[in-house]
Every structure is written in C-alpha cells, then in structure tokens.
Tab-separated table of C-alpha atoms in Angstrom:
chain	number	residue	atom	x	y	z
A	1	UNK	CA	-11.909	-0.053	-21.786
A	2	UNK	CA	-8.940	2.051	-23.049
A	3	UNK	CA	-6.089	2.407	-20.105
A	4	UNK	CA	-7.983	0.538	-17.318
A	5	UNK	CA	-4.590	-1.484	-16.721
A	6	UNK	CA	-2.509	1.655	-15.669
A	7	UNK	CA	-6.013	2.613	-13.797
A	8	UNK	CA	-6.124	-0.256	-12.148
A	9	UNK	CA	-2.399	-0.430	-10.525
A	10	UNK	CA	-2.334	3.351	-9.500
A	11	UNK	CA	-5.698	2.576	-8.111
A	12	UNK	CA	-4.031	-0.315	-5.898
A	13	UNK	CA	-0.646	1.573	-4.993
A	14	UNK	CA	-3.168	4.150	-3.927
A	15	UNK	CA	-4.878	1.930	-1.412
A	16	UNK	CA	-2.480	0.082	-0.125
A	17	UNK	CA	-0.360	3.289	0.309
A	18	UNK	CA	-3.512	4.531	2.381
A	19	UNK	CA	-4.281	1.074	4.264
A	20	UNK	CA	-0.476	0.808	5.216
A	21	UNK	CA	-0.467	4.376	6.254
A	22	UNK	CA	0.458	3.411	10.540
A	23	UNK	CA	4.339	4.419	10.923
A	24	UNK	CA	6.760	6.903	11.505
A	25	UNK	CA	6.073	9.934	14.114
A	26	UNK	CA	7.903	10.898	17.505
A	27	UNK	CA	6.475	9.662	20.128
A	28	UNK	CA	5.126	12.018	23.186
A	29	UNK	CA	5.124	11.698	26.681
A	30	UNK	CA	0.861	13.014	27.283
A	31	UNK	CA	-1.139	10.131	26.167
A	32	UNK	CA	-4.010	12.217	24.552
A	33	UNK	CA	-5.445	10.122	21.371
A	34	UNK	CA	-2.920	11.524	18.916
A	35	UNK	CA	0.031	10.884	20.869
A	36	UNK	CA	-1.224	6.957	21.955
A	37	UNK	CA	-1.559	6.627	18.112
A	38	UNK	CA	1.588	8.278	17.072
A	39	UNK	CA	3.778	5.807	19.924
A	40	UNK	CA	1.705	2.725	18.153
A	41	UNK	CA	2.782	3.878	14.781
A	42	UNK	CA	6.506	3.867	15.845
A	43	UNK	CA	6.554	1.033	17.605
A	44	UNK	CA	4.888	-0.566	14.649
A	45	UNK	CA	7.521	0.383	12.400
A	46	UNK	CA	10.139	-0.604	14.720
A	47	UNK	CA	9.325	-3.703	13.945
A	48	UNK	CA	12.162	-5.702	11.346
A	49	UNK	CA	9.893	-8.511	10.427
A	50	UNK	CA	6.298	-7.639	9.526
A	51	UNK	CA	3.716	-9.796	8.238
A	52	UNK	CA	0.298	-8.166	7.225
A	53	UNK	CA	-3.103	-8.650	5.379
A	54	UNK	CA	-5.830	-6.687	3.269
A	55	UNK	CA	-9.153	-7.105	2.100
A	56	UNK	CA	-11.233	-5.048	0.226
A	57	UNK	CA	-13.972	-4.186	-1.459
A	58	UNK	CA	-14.768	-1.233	-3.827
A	59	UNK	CA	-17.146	-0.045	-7.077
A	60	UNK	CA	-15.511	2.007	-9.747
A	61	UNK	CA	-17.444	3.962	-12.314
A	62	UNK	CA	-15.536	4.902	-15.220
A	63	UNK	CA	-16.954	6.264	-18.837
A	64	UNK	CA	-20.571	5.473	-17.885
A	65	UNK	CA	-20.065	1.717	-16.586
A	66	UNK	CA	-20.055	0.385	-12.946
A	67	UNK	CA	-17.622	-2.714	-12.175
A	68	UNK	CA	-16.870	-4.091	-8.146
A	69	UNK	CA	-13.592	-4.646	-7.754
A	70	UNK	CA	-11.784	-7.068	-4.918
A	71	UNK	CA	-8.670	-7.603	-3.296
A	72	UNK	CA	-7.175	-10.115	-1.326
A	73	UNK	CA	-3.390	-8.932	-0.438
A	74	UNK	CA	-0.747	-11.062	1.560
A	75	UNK	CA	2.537	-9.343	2.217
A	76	UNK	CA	5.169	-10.539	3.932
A	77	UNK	CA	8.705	-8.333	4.625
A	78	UNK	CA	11.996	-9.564	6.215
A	79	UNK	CA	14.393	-7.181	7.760
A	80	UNK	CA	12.724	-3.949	6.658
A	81	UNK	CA	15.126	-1.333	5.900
A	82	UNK	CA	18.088	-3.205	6.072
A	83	UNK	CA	20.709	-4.036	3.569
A	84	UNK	CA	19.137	-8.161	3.852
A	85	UNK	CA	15.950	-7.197	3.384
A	86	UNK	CA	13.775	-9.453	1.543
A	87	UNK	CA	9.500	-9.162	0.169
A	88	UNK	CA	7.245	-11.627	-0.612
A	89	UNK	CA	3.483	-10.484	-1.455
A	90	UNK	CA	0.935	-12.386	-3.439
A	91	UNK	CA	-2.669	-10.380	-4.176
A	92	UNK	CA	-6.137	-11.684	-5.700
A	93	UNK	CA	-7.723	-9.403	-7.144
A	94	UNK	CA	-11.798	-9.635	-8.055
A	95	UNK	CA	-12.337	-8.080	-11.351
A	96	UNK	CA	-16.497	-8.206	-12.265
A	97	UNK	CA	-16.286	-11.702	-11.367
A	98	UNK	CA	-12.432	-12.447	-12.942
A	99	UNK	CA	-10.173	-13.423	-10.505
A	100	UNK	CA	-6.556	-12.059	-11.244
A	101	UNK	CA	-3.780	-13.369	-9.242
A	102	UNK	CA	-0.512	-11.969	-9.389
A	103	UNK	CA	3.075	-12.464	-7.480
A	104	UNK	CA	5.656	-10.246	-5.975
A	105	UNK	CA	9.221	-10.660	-4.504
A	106	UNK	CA	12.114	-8.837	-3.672
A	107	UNK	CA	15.469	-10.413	-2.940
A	108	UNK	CA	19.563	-9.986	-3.179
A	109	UNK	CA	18.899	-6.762	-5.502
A	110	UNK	CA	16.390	-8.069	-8.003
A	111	UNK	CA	12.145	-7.164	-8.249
A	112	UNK	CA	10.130	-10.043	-9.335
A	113	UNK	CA	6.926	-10.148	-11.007
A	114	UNK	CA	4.321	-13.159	-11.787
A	115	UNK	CA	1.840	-11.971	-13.130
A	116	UNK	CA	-0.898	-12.955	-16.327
A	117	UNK	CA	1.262	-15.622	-17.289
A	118	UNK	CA	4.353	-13.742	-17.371
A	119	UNK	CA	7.511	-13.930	-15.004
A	120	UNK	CA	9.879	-10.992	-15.026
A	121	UNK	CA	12.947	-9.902	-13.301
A	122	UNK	CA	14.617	-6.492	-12.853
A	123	UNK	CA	17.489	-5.647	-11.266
A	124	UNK	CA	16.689	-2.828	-8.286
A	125	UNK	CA	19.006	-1.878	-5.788
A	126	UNK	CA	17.684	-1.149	-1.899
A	127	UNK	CA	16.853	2.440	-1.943
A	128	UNK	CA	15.065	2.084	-5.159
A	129	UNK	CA	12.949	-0.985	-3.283
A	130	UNK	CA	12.269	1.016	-0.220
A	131	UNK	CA	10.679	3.956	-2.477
A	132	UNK	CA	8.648	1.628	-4.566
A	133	UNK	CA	7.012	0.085	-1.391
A	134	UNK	CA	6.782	3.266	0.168
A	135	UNK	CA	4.732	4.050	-2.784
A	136	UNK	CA	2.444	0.777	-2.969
A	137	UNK	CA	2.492	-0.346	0.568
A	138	UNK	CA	2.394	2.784	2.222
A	139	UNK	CA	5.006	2.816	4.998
A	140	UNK	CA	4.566	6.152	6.593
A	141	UNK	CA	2.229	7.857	8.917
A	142	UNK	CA	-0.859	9.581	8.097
A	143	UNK	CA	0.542	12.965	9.065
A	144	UNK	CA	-0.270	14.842	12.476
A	145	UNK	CA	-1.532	17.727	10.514
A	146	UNK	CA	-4.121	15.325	8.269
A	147	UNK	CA	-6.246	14.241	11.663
A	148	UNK	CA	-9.152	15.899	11.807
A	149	UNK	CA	-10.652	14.201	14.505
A	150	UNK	CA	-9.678	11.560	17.124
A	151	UNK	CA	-10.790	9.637	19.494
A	152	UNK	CA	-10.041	6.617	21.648
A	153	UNK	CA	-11.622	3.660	24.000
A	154	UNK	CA	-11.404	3.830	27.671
A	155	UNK	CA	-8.725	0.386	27.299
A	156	UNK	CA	-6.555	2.923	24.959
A	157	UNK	CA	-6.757	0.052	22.415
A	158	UNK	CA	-9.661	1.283	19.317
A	159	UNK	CA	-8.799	4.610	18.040
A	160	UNK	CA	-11.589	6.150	15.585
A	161	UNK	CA	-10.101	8.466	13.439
A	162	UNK	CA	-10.797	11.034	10.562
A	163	UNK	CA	-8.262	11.792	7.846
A	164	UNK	CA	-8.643	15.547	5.893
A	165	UNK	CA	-9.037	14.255	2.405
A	166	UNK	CA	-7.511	17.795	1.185
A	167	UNK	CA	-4.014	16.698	2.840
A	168	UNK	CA	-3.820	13.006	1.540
A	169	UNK	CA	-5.245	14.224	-2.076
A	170	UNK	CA	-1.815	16.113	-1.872
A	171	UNK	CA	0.371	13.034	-0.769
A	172	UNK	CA	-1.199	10.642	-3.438
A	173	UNK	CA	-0.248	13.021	-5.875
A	174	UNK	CA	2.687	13.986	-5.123
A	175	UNK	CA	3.320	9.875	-4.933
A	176	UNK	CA	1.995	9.113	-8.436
A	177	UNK	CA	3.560	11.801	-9.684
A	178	UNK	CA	6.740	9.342	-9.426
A	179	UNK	CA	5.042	6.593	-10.492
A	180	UNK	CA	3.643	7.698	-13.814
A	181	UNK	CA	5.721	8.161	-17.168
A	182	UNK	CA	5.613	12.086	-16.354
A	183	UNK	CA	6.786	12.837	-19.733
A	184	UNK	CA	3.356	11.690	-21.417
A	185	UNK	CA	0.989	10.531	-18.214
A	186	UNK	CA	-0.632	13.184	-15.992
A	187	UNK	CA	-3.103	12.393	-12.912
A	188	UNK	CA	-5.095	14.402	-10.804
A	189	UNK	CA	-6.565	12.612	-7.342
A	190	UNK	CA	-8.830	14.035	-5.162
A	191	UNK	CA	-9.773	12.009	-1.855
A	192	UNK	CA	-12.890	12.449	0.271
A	193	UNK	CA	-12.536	12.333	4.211
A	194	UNK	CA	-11.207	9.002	5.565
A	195	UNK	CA	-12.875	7.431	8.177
A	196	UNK	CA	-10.805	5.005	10.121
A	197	UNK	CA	-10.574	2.297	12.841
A	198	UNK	CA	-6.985	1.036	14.515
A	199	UNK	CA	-7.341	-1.342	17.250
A	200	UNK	CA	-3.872	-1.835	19.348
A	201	UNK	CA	-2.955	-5.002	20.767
A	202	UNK	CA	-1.583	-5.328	24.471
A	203	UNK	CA	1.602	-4.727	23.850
A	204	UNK	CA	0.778	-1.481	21.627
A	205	UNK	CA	1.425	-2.198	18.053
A	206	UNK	CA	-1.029	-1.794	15.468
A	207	UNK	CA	-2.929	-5.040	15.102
A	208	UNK	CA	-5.757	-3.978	12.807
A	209	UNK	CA	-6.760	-1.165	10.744
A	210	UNK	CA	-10.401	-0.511	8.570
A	211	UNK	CA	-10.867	2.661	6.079
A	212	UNK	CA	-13.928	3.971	4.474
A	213	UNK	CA	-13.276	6.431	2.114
A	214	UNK	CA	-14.020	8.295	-1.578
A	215	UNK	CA	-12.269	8.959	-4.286
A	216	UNK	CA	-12.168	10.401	-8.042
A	217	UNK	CA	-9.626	10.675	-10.866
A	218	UNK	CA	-8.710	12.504	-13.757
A	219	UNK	CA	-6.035	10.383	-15.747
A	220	UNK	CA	-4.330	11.559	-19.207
A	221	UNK	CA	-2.519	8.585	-20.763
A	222	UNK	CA	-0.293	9.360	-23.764
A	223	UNK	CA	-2.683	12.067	-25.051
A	224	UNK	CA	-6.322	10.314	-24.012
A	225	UNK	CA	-8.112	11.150	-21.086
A	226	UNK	CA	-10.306	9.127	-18.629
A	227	UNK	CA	-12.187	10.144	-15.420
A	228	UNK	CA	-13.338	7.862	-12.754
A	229	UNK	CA	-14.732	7.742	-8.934
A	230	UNK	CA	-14.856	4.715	-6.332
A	231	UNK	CA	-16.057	4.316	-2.840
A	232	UNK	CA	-13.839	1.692	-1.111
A	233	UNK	CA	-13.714	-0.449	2.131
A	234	UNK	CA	-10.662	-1.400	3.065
A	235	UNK	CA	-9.571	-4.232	6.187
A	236	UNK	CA	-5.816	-4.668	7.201
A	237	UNK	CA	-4.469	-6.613	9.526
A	238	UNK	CA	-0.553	-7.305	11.548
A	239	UNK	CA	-0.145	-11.232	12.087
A	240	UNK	CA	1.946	-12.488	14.088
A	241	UNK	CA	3.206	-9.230	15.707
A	242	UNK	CA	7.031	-9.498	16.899
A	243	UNK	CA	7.736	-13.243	15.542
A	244	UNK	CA	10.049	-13.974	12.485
A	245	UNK	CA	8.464	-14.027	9.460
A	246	UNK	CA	10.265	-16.642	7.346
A	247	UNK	CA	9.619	-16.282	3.472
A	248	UNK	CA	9.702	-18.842	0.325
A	249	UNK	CA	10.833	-17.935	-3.005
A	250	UNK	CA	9.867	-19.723	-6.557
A	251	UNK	CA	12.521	-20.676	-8.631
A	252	UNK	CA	14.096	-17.574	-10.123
A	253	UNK	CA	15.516	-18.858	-13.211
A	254	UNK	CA	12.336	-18.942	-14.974
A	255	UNK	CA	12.074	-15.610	-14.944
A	256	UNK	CA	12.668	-13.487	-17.715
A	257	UNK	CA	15.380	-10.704	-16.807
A	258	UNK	CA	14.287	-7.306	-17.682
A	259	UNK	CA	16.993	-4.828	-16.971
A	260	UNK	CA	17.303	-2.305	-14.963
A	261	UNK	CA	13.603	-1.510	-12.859
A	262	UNK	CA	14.989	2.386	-12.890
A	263	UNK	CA	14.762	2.474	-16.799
A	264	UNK	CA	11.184	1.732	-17.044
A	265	UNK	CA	10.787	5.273	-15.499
C-alpha cells in the first residue's frame, strides 16, 4: 500500500500529540470544572521528571481495505525543558497482527532512532527537540476555547470532557504542516468531537487520561494522493508522579550518524 509508512507516523504524532494534550494554562482562583482542569494541567507540566504510558487501539480504512492497528508507548523524560534534558521512549506497535517495535532517545544534543533493524543518529540541538516532541508527544493544553463541554465528580478528581473537533482539526494541521516535506507533501485532517476522561490524583496532577475520537485524511505524497478514516481509543497514564525518573541508554556507537535532524526538513 503506496505511502502507508509516512501515513502511519503522522497518524502516531497525531495521537500522541492528542493523548499528551494535559499542560500549559493559567491557573484560576474559582474552581468551576475548567479552571480545576486548567490548575491540573499546570501543575502537571510543572513537573521536571515525567514518566508516562499509552495504549491504544484503532481501525484504519484506507483505499478500500480495513487493518487494526495497536500501540503500546513507554516514554520516559528527564529534566523537561532544561538545557540537561534527556528522552527515552520505546513503542510496539500492532500492525494486522505484525508487531513493530521501534526505539527513541534523546541525549547531550543528538536524536536516536532504532528502528526495523536500523540505528541512526542526528545531531539536534534543544529547541529543535522540544518542537519535535511538542509535535509527537503533545505537550500543551487542549485550549480553553476547544472545550465544549465539562464536567466533574463531586471528589474534583474525574473530569469528563468534550473537545470541538473543528479547533483541534486546526492545531493538527497547523502541526503537520511542519512535519511534512511542504515542498512536495500536503495533508488535510479533519477530527470528529473528542470525548475524554482525566482522573486527578490527590495531590492534583493528571494521573490518567482516555480519548475516543474520529478522524479522516486527505494525504498528497510527492504527486499521489491517498484518503483514509480511523476511529481510535486511546489510554494514557502518569507513573510515578513527582519521583525521579532515571533513564538507560544503549550503546551509541553503533549507531549510524546521520547529520544534521534540521536537514531532513
């Protein structure tokens, strides 16, 4: 199936951007739904160690054929947004019963990659790694103006929520839109409604989050186009909220160095 590679990554920056989605608002003093949510999110990306989980499960059809796709995603960042900070994330993923497993890491200014037999290195300086897992992880918000609807438990700890499609259509594609070789790749998104669950723990940090959402895609690669819609279910989870996370890296030398990670773009 022509292009289902490229498919398949902006399909899993898309998610994870979207699963991720639980930092970065001010925090208010009325604790209505949308400000007890908005407090967790900061407090949640407060944090400088963060170790986090996601399952999920989805069915693509593309050109006339049906496939279920998995993924099993273990991520673990030290000292986010600092000048030491350092990534380790390793993801299954289920491919019509084909298990691909793949390996990322970040460290001292280099991106790593083990993946299909292949080990590759590029050189990537900080800001250039924060946008990148911006883009695939997701570290930012849903924005205020994207709720639809909200509500909360009487503990203050599940919050039930419903993301406008229309406004997150708009962030994925303005995201891809620096992802993809602009110069010959085009991609239109459109996302259905979200609906989503985000328990709290007791201290008030995100602990868990669950999506249920839609989505289709129009996708012109080099000249050829290809169309395709999924329905996804999506479980994250925060371990270990507030403790170190302490990460282990391969050896390095075996992998191939690359060049710069900016002039793939």
């Amino acid at each position: 199936m022509k292009h289902l590679k490229k498919i398949l990554c902006a399909m899993t920056a898309i998610v994870m951007a979207l699963s991720f989605a639980a930092c970065g608002e001010e925090e208010s003093s009325e604790q209505d739904p949308v400000d007890i949510y908005l407090a967790a999110a900061e407090k949640t990306e407060a944090l400088g160690d963060l170790d986090m989980t996601m399952d999920m499960t989805s069915t693509m059809d593309i050109e006339g054929e049906s496939m279920d796709i998995t993924y099993a995603i273990d991520a673990k960042i030290k000292d986010y947004n600092t000048d030491t900070m350092q990534l380790q994330m390793a993801m299954d993923m289920g491919l019509s019963g084909t298990e691909i497993p793949m390996n990322v890491y970040y460290n001292e200014g280099h991106y790593y990659i083990d993946a299909m037999g292949q080990k590759m290195s590029y050189s990537m300086d900080l800001q250039e790694m924060m946008t990148q897992m911006e883009n695939q992880m997701g570290m930012g918000s849903y924005p205020e103006e994207s709720i639809q609807s909200i509500e909360v438990s009487e503990d203050n700890k599940t919050l039930t929520l419903v993301i406008d499609g229309a406004v997150m259509s708009d962030f994925v594609n303005q995201m891809m839109a620096t992802s993809l070789n602009t110069t010959t790749d085009t991609a239109d998104f459109t996302i259905g409604d979200i609906d989503c669950v985000i328990t709290l723990n007791d201290d008030g940090y995100i602990e868990t989050q669950t999506m249920d959402f839609t989505m289709n895609m129009n996708l012109d690669v080099e000249g050829s186009s290809t169309s395709f819609s999924m329905s996804i279910h999506a479980d994250s989870t925060y371990n270990n909220i507030g403790q170190e996370v302490t990460i282990e890296f391969p050896d390095f030398s075996e992998y191939t160095d690359m060049g710069s990670f900016s002039d793939l773009t």
